[in-house]
Structure formats: structure tokens, C-alpha cells
Short mmCIF file of C-alpha atoms in Angstrom, two decimals:
data_model
loop_
_atom_site.label_atom_id
_atom_site.label_comp_id
_atom_site.label_asym_id
_atom_site.label_seq_id
_atom_site.Cartn_x
_atom_site.Cartn_y
_atom_site.Cartn_z
CA MET A 1 18.49 4.20 28.38
CA ARG A 2 16.22 7.19 28.90
CA VAL A 3 13.68 8.71 26.56
CA LYS A 4 14.52 12.22 25.53
CA ASN A 5 12.26 15.19 25.97
CA THR A 6 10.37 15.36 22.69
CA THR A 7 8.90 18.84 22.85
CA SER A 8 10.97 19.84 19.82
CA ASN A 9 11.29 16.32 18.39
CA PRO A 10 11.94 16.24 14.62
CA LEU A 11 9.11 13.69 14.32
CA LEU A 12 6.72 16.62 14.56
CA ALA A 13 8.33 18.31 11.56
CA LEU A 14 8.09 15.07 9.54
CA HIS A 15 4.32 14.84 10.01
CA ARG A 16 3.81 16.72 6.76
CA VAL A 17 6.09 14.30 4.91
CA GLY A 18 4.05 11.37 6.20
CA VAL A 19 0.78 13.01 5.18
CA LEU A 20 2.00 13.72 1.65
CA CYS A 21 3.26 10.14 1.35
CA GLY A 22 -0.12 8.83 2.47
CA LEU A 23 -1.92 10.93 -0.15
CA ALA A 24 0.57 9.90 -2.86
CA ALA A 25 0.00 6.28 -1.85
CA GLY A 26 -3.73 6.75 -2.36
CA ALA A 27 -3.18 8.09 -5.88
CA TRP A 28 -0.94 5.21 -6.99
CA LEU A 29 -2.89 2.47 -5.23
CA GLY A 30 -6.05 3.74 -6.92
CA GLY A 31 -4.27 3.84 -10.26
CA ALA A 32 -3.15 0.23 -9.81
CA GLU A 33 -6.74 -0.91 -10.29
CA ALA A 34 -6.97 0.60 -13.78
CA PRO A 35 -4.81 -1.94 -15.70
CA THR A 36 -6.84 -4.83 -14.28
CA LYS A 37 -9.90 -3.39 -16.06
CA LEU A 38 -8.24 -4.43 -19.31
CA VAL A 39 -7.98 -8.10 -18.32
CA SER A 40 -10.52 -10.65 -19.45
CA ALA A 41 -12.89 -12.00 -16.81
CA SER A 42 -12.08 -15.55 -17.98
CA LEU A 43 -9.00 -15.66 -15.74
CA SER A 44 -9.55 -17.12 -12.28
CA PRO A 45 -8.99 -14.88 -9.22
CA LEU A 46 -5.92 -16.92 -8.23
CA SER A 47 -4.41 -16.51 -11.70
CA VAL A 48 -4.97 -12.75 -11.58
CA SER A 49 -3.52 -12.50 -8.07
CA LEU A 50 -0.48 -14.65 -8.95
CA CYS A 51 0.34 -12.45 -11.95
CA MET A 52 -0.05 -9.24 -9.97
CA VAL A 53 2.22 -10.62 -7.24
CA ALA A 54 4.77 -11.64 -9.89
CA GLY A 55 4.74 -8.06 -11.19
CA VAL A 56 5.06 -6.80 -7.63
CA PHE A 57 8.02 -9.15 -7.07
CA VAL A 58 9.85 -7.80 -10.11
CA ALA A 59 9.23 -4.18 -9.14
CA ARG A 60 9.98 -4.59 -5.43
CA TRP A 61 13.43 -5.96 -6.12
CA THR A 62 14.15 -3.43 -8.86
CA VAL A 63 13.18 -0.13 -7.22
CA PRO A 64 15.19 -0.56 -3.96
CA SER A 65 18.24 -1.89 -5.83
CA VAL A 66 18.23 1.13 -8.12
CA LEU A 67 17.59 3.69 -5.38
CA GLN A 68 20.08 2.53 -2.75
CA GLY A 69 21.89 -0.61 -3.91
CA SER A 70 21.85 -4.15 -2.55
CA ASP A 71 24.77 -3.54 -0.15
CA ALA A 72 22.61 -1.10 1.82
CA LEU A 73 19.80 -3.68 1.91
CA VAL A 74 22.13 -6.36 3.31
CA ALA A 75 23.60 -3.96 5.89
CA ASP A 76 20.12 -2.99 7.03
CA PHE A 77 19.07 -6.57 7.64
CA GLN A 78 22.32 -7.44 9.37
CA ARG A 79 21.45 -4.82 11.99
CA THR A 80 17.83 -6.01 12.33
CA LYS A 81 17.85 -9.75 11.62
CA HIS A 82 14.72 -10.26 13.73
CA LEU A 83 12.70 -8.31 11.16
CA ILE A 84 13.24 -10.83 8.36
CA VAL A 85 10.49 -13.08 9.65
CA TRP A 86 8.20 -10.09 10.17
CA ALA A 87 8.78 -8.92 6.60
CA VAL A 88 7.97 -12.39 5.23
CA LEU A 89 4.84 -12.49 7.41
CA ALA A 90 3.72 -9.09 6.12
CA GLY A 91 4.17 -10.27 2.54
CA ALA A 92 2.14 -13.41 3.23
CA LEU A 93 -0.67 -11.34 4.72
CA TRP A 94 -0.65 -9.04 1.68
CA ALA A 95 -0.92 -11.99 -0.72
CA VAL A 96 -3.87 -13.46 1.18
CA ALA A 97 -5.65 -10.10 1.37
CA ASN A 98 -5.07 -9.35 -2.31
CA THR A 99 -6.49 -12.74 -3.28
CA LEU A 100 -9.55 -12.17 -1.09
CA THR A 101 -10.20 -8.83 -2.80
CA ILE A 102 -10.21 -10.48 -6.21
CA PHE A 103 -12.78 -13.03 -5.03
CA ALA A 104 -14.81 -10.16 -3.56
CA VAL A 105 -14.74 -8.19 -6.82
CA ARG A 106 -15.77 -11.30 -8.74
CA ASP A 107 -18.78 -11.94 -6.49
CA VAL A 108 -20.12 -8.46 -5.67
CA GLY A 109 -18.19 -6.06 -7.89
CA LEU A 110 -15.58 -3.42 -7.19
CA THR A 111 -18.08 -0.75 -6.18
CA ILE A 112 -19.36 -2.80 -3.25
CA ALA A 113 -16.14 -4.58 -2.31
CA PHE A 114 -13.91 -1.48 -2.29
CA PRO A 115 -15.52 0.33 0.68
CA LEU A 116 -15.86 -2.93 2.61
CA TRP A 117 -12.15 -3.73 2.51
CA ASN A 118 -11.30 -0.09 3.19
CA THR A 119 -12.64 -0.61 6.71
CA ASN A 120 -9.07 -1.79 7.31
CA CYS A 121 -8.42 1.75 8.57
CA LEU A 122 -10.41 0.96 11.72
CA VAL A 123 -8.42 -2.25 12.21
CA GLY A 124 -5.18 -0.30 11.76
CA ILE A 125 -6.17 2.42 14.21
CA PHE A 126 -6.93 -0.25 16.83
CA TRP A 127 -3.60 -2.09 16.35
CA GLY A 128 -1.65 1.17 16.34
CA TRP A 129 -3.27 2.26 19.61
CA LEU A 130 -2.95 -1.16 21.28
CA LEU A 131 0.53 -2.26 20.20
CA PHE A 132 2.51 0.89 19.38
CA ARG A 133 1.06 3.51 21.73
CA GLU A 134 -0.28 5.65 18.88
CA LEU A 135 -2.56 8.45 20.12
CA HIS A 136 -1.47 7.70 23.71
CA GLY A 137 -1.21 11.06 25.42
CA ALA A 138 -2.81 12.84 22.45
CA PRO A 139 -5.29 15.64 23.21
CA ALA A 140 -8.97 15.00 22.66
CA LYS A 141 -8.96 17.06 19.47
CA ASN A 142 -6.48 14.65 17.85
CA TYR A 143 -8.66 11.67 18.77
CA VAL A 144 -11.59 13.46 17.17
CA LYS A 145 -9.59 14.33 14.06
CA VAL A 146 -8.19 10.82 13.50
CA LEU A 147 -11.31 8.82 14.41
CA GLY A 148 -13.67 11.37 12.89
CA GLY A 149 -11.56 11.64 9.74
CA ALA A 150 -11.45 7.85 9.36
CA ALA A 151 -15.22 7.67 9.87
CA ALA A 152 -15.75 10.41 7.27
CA ILE A 153 -13.59 8.58 4.74
CA LEU A 154 -15.54 5.37 5.38
CA LEU A 155 -18.87 7.18 5.01
CA ALA A 156 -17.67 8.75 1.78
CA ALA A 157 -16.50 5.35 0.55
CA PHE A 158 -19.97 3.87 1.04
CA MET A 159 -21.57 6.88 -0.64
CA LEU A 160 -19.29 6.49 -3.64
CA ALA A 161 -20.12 2.79 -3.71
CA TRP A 162 -23.85 3.50 -3.59
CA SER A 163 -23.50 6.01 -6.41
CA SER A 164 -22.10 3.33 -8.70
CA MET A 165 -24.38 0.47 -7.64
CA GLU A 166 -26.11 0.65 -11.01
CA THR A 167 -22.95 -0.69 -12.66
CA ALA A 168 -22.27 -3.36 -10.04
CA VAL A 169 -22.34 -6.97 -11.11
CA SER A 170 -25.44 -8.99 -10.36
CA ALA A 171 -25.00 -11.85 -7.95
CA THR A 172 -27.03 -14.50 -6.21
CA ARG A 173 -27.53 -14.26 -2.46
CA VAL A 174 -24.87 -16.90 -1.83
CA GLN A 175 -22.40 -15.15 -4.14
CA ALA A 176 -23.10 -11.81 -2.49
CA LEU A 177 -22.52 -13.27 0.97
CA GLN A 178 -19.26 -14.87 -0.18
CA GLY A 179 -18.11 -11.59 -1.70
CA ILE A 180 -18.94 -9.59 1.44
CA VAL A 181 -17.14 -12.09 3.66
CA ALA A 182 -14.11 -12.02 1.34
CA ALA A 183 -14.00 -8.20 1.36
CA LEU A 184 -14.29 -8.00 5.16
CA GLY A 185 -11.66 -10.73 5.49
CA ALA A 186 -9.35 -8.67 3.28
CA SER A 187 -10.02 -5.66 5.50
CA LEU A 188 -9.00 -7.58 8.63
CA VAL A 189 -5.85 -9.02 7.01
CA TRP A 190 -4.78 -5.74 5.39
CA GLY A 191 -5.30 -3.82 8.61
CA THR A 192 -3.23 -6.38 10.51
CA MET A 193 -0.52 -6.34 7.84
CA TYR A 194 0.54 -2.90 9.08
CA VAL A 195 1.70 -4.36 12.41
CA PRO A 196 4.96 -5.71 10.89
CA TYR A 197 5.31 -2.42 8.97
CA ARG A 198 5.23 -0.34 12.12
CA LYS A 199 7.40 -2.78 14.05
CA ALA A 200 10.06 -2.53 11.34
CA TYR A 201 10.17 1.26 11.34
CA LEU A 202 10.19 1.57 15.11
CA SER A 203 13.31 -0.63 14.88
CA GLY A 204 15.00 1.75 12.45
CA MET A 205 14.64 -0.22 9.22
CA ASN A 206 14.64 1.58 5.89
CA PRO A 207 11.35 1.00 3.97
CA LEU A 208 13.34 0.19 0.82
CA SER A 209 14.99 -2.70 2.67
CA PHE A 210 11.80 -3.99 4.23
CA VAL A 211 9.89 -4.38 0.97
CA THR A 212 12.54 -6.59 -0.66
CA VAL A 213 12.05 -9.39 1.87
CA PHE A 214 8.35 -8.54 2.12
CA THR A 215 7.94 -9.62 -1.50
CA ALA A 216 9.43 -13.07 -0.80
CA GLY A 217 6.52 -13.71 1.55
CA GLU A 218 4.08 -12.48 -1.10
CA LEU A 219 5.35 -14.68 -3.91
CA GLY A 220 5.85 -17.75 -1.71
CA THR A 221 2.33 -17.51 -0.31
CA MET A 222 0.78 -17.03 -3.74
CA VAL A 223 2.62 -20.05 -5.15
CA LEU A 224 1.39 -22.10 -2.18
CA LEU A 225 -2.20 -20.92 -2.67
CA ALA A 226 -2.02 -21.68 -6.38
CA ALA A 227 -0.51 -25.15 -5.81
CA THR A 228 -3.20 -26.13 -3.30
CA SER A 229 -6.15 -24.70 -5.25
CA HIS A 230 -8.58 -26.72 -7.36
CA GLY A 231 -6.66 -27.86 -10.41
CA GLY A 232 -3.34 -26.82 -8.88
CA ILE A 233 -0.54 -24.82 -10.41
CA ARG A 234 -0.79 -26.70 -13.71
CA LEU A 235 -4.30 -25.39 -14.41
CA ILE A 236 -3.26 -21.84 -13.55
CA MET A 237 -0.22 -22.05 -15.81
CA LEU A 238 -2.48 -23.28 -18.60
CA GLN A 239 -4.79 -20.32 -18.11
CA LEU A 240 -1.89 -17.89 -18.14
CA ARG A 241 -0.47 -19.48 -21.28
CA PHE A 242 -3.67 -18.75 -23.18
CA ALA A 243 -3.87 -15.28 -21.66
CA ARG A 244 -0.28 -14.41 -22.57
CA HIS A 245 -1.38 -11.25 -24.42
CA GLN A 246 -3.02 -9.87 -21.24
CA LEU A 247 -0.31 -10.50 -18.67
CA PHE A 248 1.36 -7.13 -19.26
CA TRP A 249 -1.63 -5.32 -17.73
CA LEU A 250 -1.46 -7.41 -14.55
CA PHE A 251 2.29 -6.82 -14.22
CA LEU A 252 1.70 -3.11 -14.81
CA GLY A 253 -0.95 -3.09 -12.09
CA GLY A 254 1.54 -4.78 -9.76
CA PHE A 255 4.18 -2.16 -10.57
CA CYS A 256 1.77 0.70 -9.83
CA TRP A 257 0.89 -1.00 -6.57
CA VAL A 258 4.57 -1.13 -5.57
CA VAL A 259 4.98 2.62 -6.10
CA GLY A 260 1.89 3.29 -4.00
CA ASP A 261 2.99 0.83 -1.34
CA LEU A 262 6.42 2.46 -1.03
CA PHE A 263 4.76 5.79 -0.32
CA GLN A 264 2.49 3.95 2.11
CA GLN A 265 5.52 2.49 3.90
CA TYR A 266 7.02 5.93 4.44
CA ALA A 267 3.66 7.26 5.62
CA THR A 268 3.46 4.44 8.17
CA LYS A 269 7.00 5.20 9.30
CA TYR A 270 6.48 8.90 9.91
CA ILE A 271 2.85 9.22 11.07
CA GLY A 272 1.95 5.71 12.25
CA ILE A 273 -0.71 3.18 11.30
CA GLY A 274 -3.73 5.10 12.55
CA ARG A 275 -3.06 8.09 10.31
CA ALA A 276 -1.40 6.39 7.32
CA ILE A 277 -4.13 3.88 6.47
CA PRO A 278 -7.05 6.35 6.25
CA LEU A 279 -4.97 8.70 4.09
CA SER A 280 -3.94 5.93 1.69
CA ASN A 281 -7.57 4.80 1.56
CA THR A 282 -8.29 7.86 -0.54
CA ASN A 283 -7.31 5.42 -3.29
CA GLN A 284 -11.05 4.88 -3.71
CA LEU A 285 -11.41 8.47 -4.86
CA TRP A 286 -8.74 7.85 -7.50
CA GLY A 287 -10.28 4.53 -8.43
CA LEU A 288 -13.57 6.33 -8.94
CA ALA A 289 -11.83 8.91 -11.13
CA TRP A 290 -10.42 6.15 -13.34
CA GLY A 291 -13.75 4.34 -13.43
CA THR A 292 -15.91 7.34 -14.26
CA LEU A 293 -13.63 9.58 -16.32
CA VAL A 294 -11.66 6.94 -18.23
CA PHE A 295 -14.02 3.96 -18.43
CA GLY A 296 -17.34 5.83 -18.23
CA GLU A 297 -18.76 3.63 -15.48
CA LEU A 298 -21.32 6.26 -14.39
CA GLY A 299 -22.32 7.32 -17.88
CA ALA A 300 -25.91 6.15 -17.40
CA ALA A 301 -26.17 7.01 -13.72
CA LYS A 302 -29.17 8.87 -12.33
CA PRO A 303 -28.83 12.45 -11.02
CA ALA A 304 -29.03 11.19 -7.42
CA SER A 305 -26.01 8.99 -8.02
CA ARG A 306 -24.04 11.84 -9.52
CA TRP A 307 -24.82 14.06 -6.53
CA ALA A 308 -23.73 11.22 -4.24
CA VAL A 309 -20.38 11.21 -6.02
CA VAL A 310 -19.95 14.94 -5.43
CA ALA A 311 -21.03 14.73 -1.78
CA GLY A 312 -18.95 11.61 -1.10
CA SER A 313 -15.87 13.17 -2.65
CA PHE A 314 -16.31 16.32 -0.55
CA ILE A 315 -16.76 14.32 2.67
CA MET A 316 -13.67 12.25 1.90
CA LEU A 317 -11.66 15.42 1.40
CA LEU A 318 -12.90 16.75 4.76
CA GLY A 319 -11.89 13.49 6.46
CA THR A 320 -8.49 13.65 4.81
CA LEU A 321 -8.05 17.26 5.93
CA ALA A 322 -8.93 16.33 9.52
CA ILE A 323 -6.32 13.56 9.67
CA SER A 324 -3.74 15.72 7.89
CA THR A 325 -3.93 18.35 10.62
CA SER A 326 -3.75 15.90 13.54
CA ALA A 327 0.00 16.24 14.08
CA ALA A 328 1.29 14.38 17.14
CA GLY A 329 2.02 16.59 20.14
CA ALA A 330 4.81 16.32 22.70
CA ASP A 331 3.03 13.76 24.91
CA GLU A 332 2.21 11.47 22.00
CA LEU A 333 5.75 11.75 20.67
CA ARG A 334 7.08 10.75 24.07
CA SER A 335 4.74 7.76 23.97
CA THR A 336 6.10 6.83 20.53
CA ASN A 337 9.64 7.10 21.86
CA ARG A 338 8.73 4.68 24.63
CA ALA A 339 7.60 2.22 21.97
CA ILE A 340 10.94 2.71 20.18
CA LEU A 341 12.81 2.16 23.43
CA ARG A 342 10.85 -1.04 24.03
CA GLU A 343 11.90 -2.41 20.65
CA CYS A 344 15.52 -1.42 21.27
CA ASP A 345 15.57 -3.15 24.66
CA ARG A 346 13.88 -6.26 23.30
CA TYR A 347 16.26 -6.75 20.37
CA SER A 348 19.42 -5.03 21.69
CA LEU A 349 19.30 -2.23 19.12
CA ASN A 350 21.19 1.05 19.23
CA TYR A 351 18.64 3.59 20.47
CA GLN A 352 20.40 6.62 18.97
CA ARG A 353 20.63 4.96 15.56
CA VAL A 354 16.98 3.89 15.62
CA LEU A 355 15.78 7.31 16.74
CA ALA A 356 17.84 8.98 14.02
CA SER A 357 16.34 6.67 11.41
CA GLN A 358 12.85 7.37 12.71
CA THR A 359 13.44 11.07 12.21
CA GLY A 360 14.72 10.71 8.66
CA HIS A 361 18.48 10.30 9.23
CA HIS A 362 19.94 6.90 8.39
CA VAL A 363 23.09 6.75 10.49
CA GLY A 364 25.95 4.99 8.77
CA ALA A 365 24.22 4.85 5.40
CA SER A 366 27.03 6.77 3.74
CA SER A 367 29.55 4.14 4.79
CA VAL A 368 27.81 1.44 2.81
CA GLY A 369 29.18 0.80 -0.66
CA GLY A 370 27.37 2.08 -3.73
CA ARG A 371 25.56 0.06 -6.32
CA ARG A 372 27.10 -3.15 -7.63
CA TRP A 373 26.96 -4.51 -11.15
CA TRP A 374 24.17 -6.91 -10.22
CA ASP A 375 22.00 -3.99 -9.11
CA TYR A 376 22.06 -2.75 -12.67
CA GLY A 377 21.54 -6.34 -13.79
CA ILE A 378 18.33 -6.50 -11.78
CA LEU A 379 17.13 -3.36 -13.56
CA VAL A 380 17.97 -4.82 -16.98
CA VAL A 381 16.13 -8.05 -16.19
CA ALA A 382 13.06 -6.14 -15.00
CA ILE A 383 12.98 -4.01 -18.16
CA ALA A 384 13.41 -7.16 -20.26
CA VAL A 385 10.48 -8.86 -18.49
CA PHE A 386 8.16 -5.91 -19.06
CA GLY A 387 9.40 -5.56 -22.64
CA TRP A 388 8.74 -9.24 -23.35
CA LEU A 389 5.24 -9.01 -21.90
CA ALA A 390 4.51 -5.80 -23.81
CA ASN A 391 5.47 -7.48 -27.09
CA GLY A 392 2.22 -8.52 -28.70
CA VAL A 393 0.03 -7.20 -25.88
CA VAL A 394 -3.61 -6.82 -26.83
CA ARG A 395 -6.00 -4.33 -25.27
CA PRO A 396 -9.56 -5.64 -25.09
CA ALA A 397 -12.26 -3.58 -26.72
CA VAL A 398 -13.05 -1.69 -23.53
CA PRO A 399 -14.41 1.84 -24.08
CA MET A 400 -12.05 4.38 -22.53
CA SER A 401 -11.17 8.05 -22.86
CA PRO A 402 -7.62 8.61 -24.12
CA ILE A 403 -7.73 12.25 -22.97
CA TRP A 404 -8.65 11.47 -19.36
CA SER A 405 -6.32 8.48 -19.19
CA SER A 406 -3.45 10.73 -20.34
CA ILE A 407 -4.36 13.37 -17.75
CA LEU A 408 -4.49 10.86 -14.90
CA VAL A 409 -1.24 9.19 -15.96
CA ALA A 410 0.42 12.61 -16.10
CA LEU A 411 -0.87 13.36 -12.58
CA LEU A 412 0.55 10.06 -11.31
CA VAL A 413 3.95 10.85 -12.81
CA LEU A 414 3.86 14.35 -11.32
CA ILE A 415 2.95 12.95 -7.89
CA LEU A 416 5.77 10.40 -8.15
CA LEU A 417 8.37 13.02 -9.07
CA ALA A 418 7.19 15.52 -6.45
CA GLY A 419 6.88 12.87 -3.76
CA GLY A 420 10.27 11.38 -4.55
CA TRP A 421 11.89 14.81 -4.49
CA TRP A 422 10.22 15.71 -1.20
CA LEU A 423 11.26 12.44 0.42
CA ARG A 424 14.84 12.85 -0.74
CA LYS A 425 14.95 16.41 0.58
CA LYS A 426 13.13 16.01 3.89
CA ALA A 427 13.41 12.34 4.88
#
């Protein structure tokens, strides 16, 4: 097989779709942190992580089944059986990273831990360049835009963290070291987690299919971590039993994460790891918006901290703009096609089908049957689970602004509707 001339490759036209998906991912991933603010600190990090993963599991089976039906999921995996193990591995990596972030937040606070684990964008850029030929053949200006944009977003993240240091939790030196190590460990694992993502989409897999098996790795890993932890699964179940009235918030956080992650998957598919991760890392800007506007975390901050917020936000926007305008040129697209060809040769895949999928056309998708009765059953079960958890839910006495929370929720819904419409139309 020969790689086509990509001067007018449709991948170039889909760059904007990938950018918008990356920004939408940042909004929803940042919003996913808000419900966890309403959970008591008495729950252990493993209990919190297990509940979030359970919520993720429910949502990740529900959303794909509703959007395309289980028959399409099965057909997708029949064509790419080798990706099952990669999807499970990606889910396991996510569960480990998510657990590490909760330990990091416990030991050094969200304001310090957040920018540390967001260094995963540097890890992702390296893996994308090394394994999938991202930026190979790109002009110098694109290297400057991607690397400079990622560096700007990281700088802004640390500025935003510094601005909110006054509200960070106090910790002993040992606790602080443990928290920093946990956050950096999460960065390494989360950056590496994108390797299976990119491998799947260079093989022509639909993101909606990938995440369903992905979640099996998440839940299985979390159950294993819980079972082997101090006190085992019995102690965690006991904690969750007494925290029954708070579990809804953790499941809600998991659901928001799924929406953000789906956008993130499409961003990875269309613009690669090196561009998708920095764009989705604008979640810190949204997390800051929730923290300051809704929960008043910077209410007593000094003027210098407030100016740091303004400057950090502006720098992050500049970094985002730089990456957004770094569309791949003809040489880089040819390099990407060589990576696609390599995957096709390795796993005996149909090159034309994979290339069509990569450019937003899922060949043969229309021949797959529609939704079955059990697809609607999955939706009913998911609604029942959330309804049961919402029954009797108690919100802790945490000061929050109902006006700003309503505005931010409305923005998330608007982003979801606009992003979903754009994806359906263009990809």
C-alpha cells in the first residue's frame, strides 16, 4: 500500500473540530471537580476514587449505547480485536492516575496538585512525537506554537496555583513530599494513557467504542486497588455505607468527567496527543472559575494574588491560541499517514477504511443495525441509579453562589450541545 499525497487531506479541515473538542473537554473536565467539593473529607482517597470510577462506568456504557447502539460497538471491536487489550490498559492507567490525584489533593491541596499533574502535556507531546510521528515534518513555527503554547499553559497553571496558595491546605514536609510525588506520578501516568488513545484512532476505531472497554479496565483496577488496600474492600464499603447521602456528588463528578473525556477522545483523534492534551488542560481555568466564583476560594486573597489570576488566565489563553493555530501541514499529514499505514500493516487492517475513519467518515457504519432493546435498558438502569442516589442526597453546608453555579452549568450545557452538534455535522 502507498500513502496518498496529503496536500489537500481532509485531516487539515478537521483541525478546527479537534481544537473545539479539546476546549470543550477542558470545560467539562474542570466542571467535574466541582461536585467533589461537596463531599466530606472523612472519606478515604480510595473510597472517593472508587465511587467516581463507578459513576464513570455507568456513564461510559450509557452514552455510547444511546448515541450509536451496542451493535456498532461490537462491529467496531470485531474489526480491531487487538485494541481490546489497549483499551483495558488505558482504563487501568486512568484509574491509577485518578487515585494518585486524590492522594495529592489530600496532602498538598488542589491548588498545588493541579498544575503539577497538568505537566502531563509535556509527557504527551514526547510520546506523540516518538511513537506516532506527530510534528514530524512540521515547520519550525508549528514546533514553536505547540511547545511554546504548552509551556505558556504550564506557566499559567503555576501562576493560578500561586494565586490561591493562601487557601491551600497546610501539610507537614513529609505530607507535602508525598503529595508532590503523587501529583507528578499522576502526570506521568495520565500522559502515557494517551498512547492507547492515539493507537486506537490511528487504527480507525470510533471513540464511542473505545471508551466502553476502557471503563472495564478502570473499574477492574479500582476494585483491585480497593481490595489490596489497608482494611480491604470491606472497610471501603463500610465508609460508603455511612456516606450514602454523599455518593450522588461523586457519581455526578464521574459523569461530568465522561463528557469531558469523550470530547478529549475526539480531540486526540483529530489533532493528536501533542495538541489535544494542552488544550484539555485548560480545565484548570474552569476549575479556578468554579473555585473562585462559586465557592469563593479567593475571597480573602491579596491584590497580588488577584492580579496573578488575571495574568495567568491571559497567558493560558495565549498558549491555547498558539496551539489552536498550529494546524498540521502537508508534510506532517504525510507523516501521520505513515503512522496509519504502519498500524494497518501490523494488524492487517483495511487502509482505506482506517483513513476514512480518521477523516471523520466511518465506512460501513450505516450497515450496522440500530439500537436494540437492551440499549434502552442500559439508559433506564443508569437513570435509576442516579435517581436512587439522588433520593435523600444531602449537600454539606459549603458556602456557594447559586447565581454563578447556574451560569457555569448553563455554559457547560451550551458547550455540550454546540460541541455535539458540531461533531455530528463535521466529524
